[in-house]
Coordinates of C-alpha atoms in Angstrom, one line a residue:
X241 CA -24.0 -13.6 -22.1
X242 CA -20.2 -14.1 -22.7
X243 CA -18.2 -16.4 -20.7
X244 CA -16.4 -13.7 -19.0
X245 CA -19.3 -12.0 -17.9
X246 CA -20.9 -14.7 -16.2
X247 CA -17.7 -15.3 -14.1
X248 CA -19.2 -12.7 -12.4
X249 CA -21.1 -15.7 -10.7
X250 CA -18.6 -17.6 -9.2
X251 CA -18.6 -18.2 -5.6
X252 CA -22.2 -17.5 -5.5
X253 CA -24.8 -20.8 -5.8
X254 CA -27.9 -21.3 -7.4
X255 CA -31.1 -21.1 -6.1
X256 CA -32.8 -23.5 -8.6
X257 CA -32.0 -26.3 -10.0
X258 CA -30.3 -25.6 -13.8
X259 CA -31.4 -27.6 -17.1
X260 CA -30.0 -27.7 -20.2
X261 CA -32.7 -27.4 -23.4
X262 CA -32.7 -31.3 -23.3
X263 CA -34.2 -31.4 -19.6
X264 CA -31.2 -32.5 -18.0
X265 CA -29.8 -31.3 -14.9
X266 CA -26.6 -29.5 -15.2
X267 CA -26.6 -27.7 -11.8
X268 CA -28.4 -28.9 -8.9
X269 CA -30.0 -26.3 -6.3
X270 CA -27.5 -24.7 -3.8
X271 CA -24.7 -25.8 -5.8
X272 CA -21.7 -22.9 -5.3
X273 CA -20.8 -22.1 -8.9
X274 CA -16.9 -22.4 -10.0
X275 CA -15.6 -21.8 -13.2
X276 CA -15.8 -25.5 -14.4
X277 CA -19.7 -25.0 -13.9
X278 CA -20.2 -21.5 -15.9
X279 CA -18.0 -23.2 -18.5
X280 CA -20.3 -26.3 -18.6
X281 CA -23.8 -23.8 -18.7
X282 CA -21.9 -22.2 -21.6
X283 CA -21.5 -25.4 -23.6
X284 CA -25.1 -26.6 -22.9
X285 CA -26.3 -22.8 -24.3
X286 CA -27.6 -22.0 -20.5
X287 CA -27.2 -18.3 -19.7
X288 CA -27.8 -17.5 -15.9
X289 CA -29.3 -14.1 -15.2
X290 CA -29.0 -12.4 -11.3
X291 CA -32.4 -13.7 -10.3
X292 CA -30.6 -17.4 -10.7
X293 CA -27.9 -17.2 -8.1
X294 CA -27.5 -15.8 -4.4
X295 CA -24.7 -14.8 -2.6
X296 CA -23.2 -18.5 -1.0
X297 CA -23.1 -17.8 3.3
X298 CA -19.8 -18.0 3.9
X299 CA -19.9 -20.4 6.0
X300 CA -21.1 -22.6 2.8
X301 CA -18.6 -21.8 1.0
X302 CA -15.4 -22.5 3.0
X303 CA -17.3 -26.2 4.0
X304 CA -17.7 -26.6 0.7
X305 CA -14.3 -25.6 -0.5
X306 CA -13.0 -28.2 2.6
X307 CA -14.5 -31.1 1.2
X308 CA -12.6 -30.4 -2.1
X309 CA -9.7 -30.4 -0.1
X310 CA -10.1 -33.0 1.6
X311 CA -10.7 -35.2 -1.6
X312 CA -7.6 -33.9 -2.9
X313 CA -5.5 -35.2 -0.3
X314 CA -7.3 -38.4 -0.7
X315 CA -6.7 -38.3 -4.1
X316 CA -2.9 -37.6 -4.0
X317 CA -2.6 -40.2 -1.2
X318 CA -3.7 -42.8 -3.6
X319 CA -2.2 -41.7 -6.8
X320 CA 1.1 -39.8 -5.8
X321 CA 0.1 -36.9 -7.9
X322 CA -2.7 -33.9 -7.9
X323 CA -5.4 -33.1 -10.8
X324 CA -4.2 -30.0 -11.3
X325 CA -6.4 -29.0 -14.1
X326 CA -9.8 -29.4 -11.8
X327 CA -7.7 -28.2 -8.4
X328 CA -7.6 -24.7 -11.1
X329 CA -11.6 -25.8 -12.3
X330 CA -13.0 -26.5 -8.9
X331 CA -11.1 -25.2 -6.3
X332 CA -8.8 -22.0 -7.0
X333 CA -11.5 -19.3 -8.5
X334 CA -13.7 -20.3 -4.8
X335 CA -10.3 -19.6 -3.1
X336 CA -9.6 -16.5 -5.4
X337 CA -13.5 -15.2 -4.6
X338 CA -12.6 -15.5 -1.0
X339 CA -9.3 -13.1 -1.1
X340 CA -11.4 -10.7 -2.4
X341 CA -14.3 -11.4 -0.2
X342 CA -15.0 -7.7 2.2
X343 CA -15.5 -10.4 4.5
X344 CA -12.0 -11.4 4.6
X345 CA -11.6 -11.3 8.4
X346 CA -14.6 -13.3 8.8
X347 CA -13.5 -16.1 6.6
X348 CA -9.7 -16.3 7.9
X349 CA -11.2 -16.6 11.6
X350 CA -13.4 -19.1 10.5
X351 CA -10.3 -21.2 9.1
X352 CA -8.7 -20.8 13.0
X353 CA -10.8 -23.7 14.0
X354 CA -8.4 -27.4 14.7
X355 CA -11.2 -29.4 12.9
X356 CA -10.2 -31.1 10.0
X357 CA -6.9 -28.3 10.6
X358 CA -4.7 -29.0 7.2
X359 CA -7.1 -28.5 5.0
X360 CA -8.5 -25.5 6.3
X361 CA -4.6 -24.4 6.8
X362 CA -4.3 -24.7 3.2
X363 CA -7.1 -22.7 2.4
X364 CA -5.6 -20.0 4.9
X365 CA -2.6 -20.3 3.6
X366 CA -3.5 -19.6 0.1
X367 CA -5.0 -16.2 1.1
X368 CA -2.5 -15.0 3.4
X369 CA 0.1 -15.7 1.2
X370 CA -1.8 -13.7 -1.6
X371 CA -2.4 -10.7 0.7
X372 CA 1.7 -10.5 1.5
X373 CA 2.3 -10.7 -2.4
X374 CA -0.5 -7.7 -3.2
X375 CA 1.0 -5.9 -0.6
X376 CA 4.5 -6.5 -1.7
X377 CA 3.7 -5.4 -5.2
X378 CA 2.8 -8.5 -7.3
X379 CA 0.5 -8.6 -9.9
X380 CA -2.4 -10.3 -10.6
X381 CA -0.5 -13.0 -12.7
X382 CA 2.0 -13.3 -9.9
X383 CA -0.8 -13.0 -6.7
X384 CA -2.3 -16.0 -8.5
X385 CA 0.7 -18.0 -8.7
X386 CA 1.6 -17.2 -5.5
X387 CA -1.4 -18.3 -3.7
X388 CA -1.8 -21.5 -5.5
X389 CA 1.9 -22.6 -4.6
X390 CA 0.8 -21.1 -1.0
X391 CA -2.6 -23.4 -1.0
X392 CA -0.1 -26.5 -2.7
X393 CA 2.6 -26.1 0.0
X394 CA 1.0 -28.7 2.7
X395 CA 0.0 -31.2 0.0
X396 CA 2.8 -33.6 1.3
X397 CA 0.9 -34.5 4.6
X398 CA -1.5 -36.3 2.4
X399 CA 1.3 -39.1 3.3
X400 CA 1.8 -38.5 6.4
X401 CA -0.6 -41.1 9.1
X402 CA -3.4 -39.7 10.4
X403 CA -2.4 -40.6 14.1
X404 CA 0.6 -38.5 14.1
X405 CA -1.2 -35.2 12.4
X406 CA -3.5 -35.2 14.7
X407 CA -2.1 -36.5 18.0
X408 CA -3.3 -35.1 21.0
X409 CA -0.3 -34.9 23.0
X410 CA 3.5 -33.8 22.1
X411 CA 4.9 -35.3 19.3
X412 CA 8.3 -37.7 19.8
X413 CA 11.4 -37.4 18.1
X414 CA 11.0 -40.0 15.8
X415 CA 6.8 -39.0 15.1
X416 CA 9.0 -35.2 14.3
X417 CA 11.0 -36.4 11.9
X418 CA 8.3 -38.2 10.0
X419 CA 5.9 -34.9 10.2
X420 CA 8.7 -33.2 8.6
X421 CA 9.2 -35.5 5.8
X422 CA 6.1 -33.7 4.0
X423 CA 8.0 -31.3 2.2
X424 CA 9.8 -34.0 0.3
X425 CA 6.8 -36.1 0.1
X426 CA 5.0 -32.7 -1.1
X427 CA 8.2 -31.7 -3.5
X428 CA 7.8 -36.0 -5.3
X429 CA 3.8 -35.5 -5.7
X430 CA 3.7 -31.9 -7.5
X431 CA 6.6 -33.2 -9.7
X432 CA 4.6 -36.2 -10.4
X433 CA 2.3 -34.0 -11.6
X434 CA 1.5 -32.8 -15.1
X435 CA 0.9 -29.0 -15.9
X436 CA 1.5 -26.9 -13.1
X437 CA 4.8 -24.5 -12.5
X438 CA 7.9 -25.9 -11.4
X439 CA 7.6 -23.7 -8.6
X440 CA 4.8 -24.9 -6.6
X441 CA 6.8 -28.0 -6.1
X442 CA 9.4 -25.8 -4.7
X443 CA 7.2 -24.2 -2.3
X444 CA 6.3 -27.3 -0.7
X445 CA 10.2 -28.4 -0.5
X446 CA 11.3 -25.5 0.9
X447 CA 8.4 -23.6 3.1
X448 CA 10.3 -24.7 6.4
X449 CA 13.7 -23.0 5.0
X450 CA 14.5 -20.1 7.4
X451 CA 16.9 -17.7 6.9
X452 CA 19.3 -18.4 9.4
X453 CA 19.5 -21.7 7.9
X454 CA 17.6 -23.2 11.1
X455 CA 15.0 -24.6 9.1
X456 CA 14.6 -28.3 7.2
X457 CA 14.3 -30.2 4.6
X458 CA 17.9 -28.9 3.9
X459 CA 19.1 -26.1 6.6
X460 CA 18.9 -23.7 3.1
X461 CA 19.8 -20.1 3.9
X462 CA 18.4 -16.7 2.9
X463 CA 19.2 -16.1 -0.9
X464 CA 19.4 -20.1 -1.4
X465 CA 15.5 -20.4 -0.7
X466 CA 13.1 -19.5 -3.6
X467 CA 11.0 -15.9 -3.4
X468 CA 8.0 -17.4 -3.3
X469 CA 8.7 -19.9 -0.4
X470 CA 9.5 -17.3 1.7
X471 CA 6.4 -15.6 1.9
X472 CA 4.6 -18.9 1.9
X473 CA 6.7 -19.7 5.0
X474 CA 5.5 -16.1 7.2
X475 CA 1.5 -17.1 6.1
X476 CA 2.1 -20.6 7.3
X477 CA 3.7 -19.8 10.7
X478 CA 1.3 -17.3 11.0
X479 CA -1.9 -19.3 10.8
X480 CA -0.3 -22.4 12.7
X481 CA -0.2 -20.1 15.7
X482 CA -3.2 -18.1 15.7
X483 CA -5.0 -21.4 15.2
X484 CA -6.4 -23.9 17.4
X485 CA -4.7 -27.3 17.5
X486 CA -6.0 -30.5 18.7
X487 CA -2.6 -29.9 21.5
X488 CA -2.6 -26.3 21.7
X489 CA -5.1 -23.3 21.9
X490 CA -4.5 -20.5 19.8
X491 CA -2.5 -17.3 20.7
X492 CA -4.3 -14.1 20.7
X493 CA -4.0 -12.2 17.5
X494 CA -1.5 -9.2 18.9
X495 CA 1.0 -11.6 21.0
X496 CA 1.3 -13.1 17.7
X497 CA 1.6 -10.0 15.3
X498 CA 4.0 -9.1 18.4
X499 CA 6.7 -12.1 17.9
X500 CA 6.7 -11.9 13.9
X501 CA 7.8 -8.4 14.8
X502 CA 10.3 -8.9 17.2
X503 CA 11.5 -12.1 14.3
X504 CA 11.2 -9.4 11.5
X505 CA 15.5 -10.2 11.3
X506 CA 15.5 -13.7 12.2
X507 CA 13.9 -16.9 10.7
X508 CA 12.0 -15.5 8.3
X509 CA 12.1 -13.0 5.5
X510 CA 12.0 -9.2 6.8
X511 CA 10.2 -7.3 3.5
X512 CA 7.3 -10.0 3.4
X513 CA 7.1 -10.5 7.4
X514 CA 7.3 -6.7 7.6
X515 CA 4.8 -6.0 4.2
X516 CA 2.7 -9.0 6.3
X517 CA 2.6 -7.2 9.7
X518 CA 1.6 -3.7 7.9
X519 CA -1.3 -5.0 5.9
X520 CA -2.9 -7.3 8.9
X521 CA -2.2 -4.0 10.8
X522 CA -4.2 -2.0 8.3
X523 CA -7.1 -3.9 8.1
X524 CA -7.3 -3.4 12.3
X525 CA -7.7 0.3 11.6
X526 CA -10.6 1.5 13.5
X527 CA -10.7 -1.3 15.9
X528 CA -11.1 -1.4 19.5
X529 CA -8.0 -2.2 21.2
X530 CA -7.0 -2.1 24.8
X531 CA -3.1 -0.6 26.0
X532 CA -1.7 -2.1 28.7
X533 CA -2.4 0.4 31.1
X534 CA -6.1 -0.6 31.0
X535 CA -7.3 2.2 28.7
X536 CA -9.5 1.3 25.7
X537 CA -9.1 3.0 22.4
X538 CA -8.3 2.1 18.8
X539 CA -6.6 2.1 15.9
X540 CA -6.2 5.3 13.6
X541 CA -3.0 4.7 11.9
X542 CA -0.1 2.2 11.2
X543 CA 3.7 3.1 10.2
X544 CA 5.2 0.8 7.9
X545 CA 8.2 0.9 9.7
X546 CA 6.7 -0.8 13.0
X547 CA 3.5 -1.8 12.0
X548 CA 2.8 -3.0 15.4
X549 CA 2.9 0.3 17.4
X550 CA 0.0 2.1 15.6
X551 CA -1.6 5.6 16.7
X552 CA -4.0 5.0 19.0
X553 CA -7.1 7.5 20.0
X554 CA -7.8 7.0 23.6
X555 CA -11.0 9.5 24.6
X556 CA -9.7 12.3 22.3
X557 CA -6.1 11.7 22.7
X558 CA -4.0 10.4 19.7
X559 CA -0.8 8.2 21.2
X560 CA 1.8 7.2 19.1
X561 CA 2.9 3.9 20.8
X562 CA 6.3 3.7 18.2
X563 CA 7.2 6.5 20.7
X564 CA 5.6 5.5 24.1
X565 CA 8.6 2.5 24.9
X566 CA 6.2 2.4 28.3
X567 CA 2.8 1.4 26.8
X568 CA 2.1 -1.3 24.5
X569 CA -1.3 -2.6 22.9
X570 CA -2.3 -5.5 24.9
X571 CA -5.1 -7.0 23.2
X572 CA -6.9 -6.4 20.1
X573 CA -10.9 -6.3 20.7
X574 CA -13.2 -8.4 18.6

């Protein structure tokens, strides 16, 4: 079978261990298959039917995605750079499996937990950032891009000490300043680094940029931040607050959805906060929700022009909540 068509396997794992003709393992048992693995079964003239793999749980996958990224940021704590050619082998195609995943809620709730938070914030990252750029038009190409400069962005706290990331209580003012120092230290390591765009580096320079030039390494405003950084910046504050923190619990989904919408012409960039607000919004459709009357119902339709006041059916009745100023959604039920 072609190489291409047995990328059809990645992101699922084996169910057997995998020779070569010699009698050598190539592939042990349960192994989640990336691209670097199909390429190696190609070399070694192994061809893989269906009755070889099995869908990965998805809990499986995202641990074992974690423990690549957690050896990355060992890695570019020790050498001031990152491999980019495996991070594209080993890690990207699980991450690009997952955006597509039908599952996708499932796997970006799972990412909510504080545990070992930046590297499942990267992973998060990655997809949500590649979700606002499908939904603002990109293509493929540019989706790709996008989400690996998204998953790269964070790569800077692989300098920063281990007691201030995770510090139970408030952070000082000097502990602040050296928290924020990761975009420069993230900015130095993907330059350091040989083959991958100019741009990630970039990304994790200037994802704390706001538009109202209130944001830092640089207090850069609107036009002076790069494209991609914007977006990069909504999917990051988005999963830092729907995310439980070793000093904060997560806000619920809606009170969050609520203040990116009321910051739609503030901080951050209106056509990817608004393009990010639509699409979250449509994949709610046909979930329960409750108004803040009390009255149960759910979703049937979103406006792109204020995503966050969809139609709602309650028992028969269809409200429009853009024009109900006295009823809100109060929560969104799981």
């Amino acid at each position: 079978m072609p190489l291409e068509e047995q990328r059809v396997y990645v992101g699922m794992r084996v169910n057997k261990n995998i020779y070569n003709n010699q009698g050598t393992l190539i592939v042990p048992i349960m192994r989640v298959l990336t691209d670097k693995e199909i390429e190696l079964l190609i070399r070694q003239g192994v061809t893989l039917s269906e009755q070889d793999v099995e869908p990965a749980p998805l809990v499986h996958l995202i641990e074992s995605t974690i423990r690549e990224v957690r050896e990355l940021f060992a890695f570019a704590n020790r050498a001031d750079r990152i491999p980019y050619e495996d991070i594209q082998d080993k890690i990207i195609p699980i991450i690009l499996f997952m955006s597509n995943h039908p599952n996708l809620n499932q796997i970006l709730f799972y990412l909510e937990v504080h545990d070992e938070y930046v590297y499942r914030h990267s992973i998060a990252v990655a997809l949500l950032s590649k979700l606002i750029g499908k939904a603002r038009g990109f293509n493929d190409e540019q989706a790709l891009e996008l989400m690996t400069a998204g998953f790269l962005h964070d790569i800077g706290k692989s300098r920063i000490p281990g007691a201030i990331l995770n510090k139970p209580g408030r952070l000082t003012e000097e502990e602040f300043a050296i928290v924020k120092e990761h975009t420069l230290h993230g900015f130095e390591i993907l330059k350091n680094s040989t083959g991958l765009p100019e741009r990630h580096a970039y990304v994790a320079l200037q994802h704390h940029e706001r538009e109202d030039g209130s944001g830092y390494p640089f207090g850069l405003k609107a036009d002076q931040i790069d494209p991609y950084s914007k977006i990069v910046a909504v999917a990051d504050v988005f999963h830092a607050m729907v995310s439980k923190r070793v000093y904060k619990d997560p806000l619920p989904l809606y009170r969050v959805l609520m203040e990116l919408s009321d910051n739609v012409y503030g901080t951050l960039e209106p056509a990817s906060t608004l393009s990010f607000l639509k699409r979250i919004m449509d994949m709610l459709i046909g979930n329960a929700v409750e108004l803040s009357d009390g009255r149960e119902g759910k979703i049937v339709m979103v406006s792109a022009q204020d995503p966050v006041r969809p139609i709602v059916e309650v028992a028969g009745e269809y409200i429009d909540l853009s024009k109900r100023q006295d009823l809100n959604l109060d929560k969104i039920v799981f």
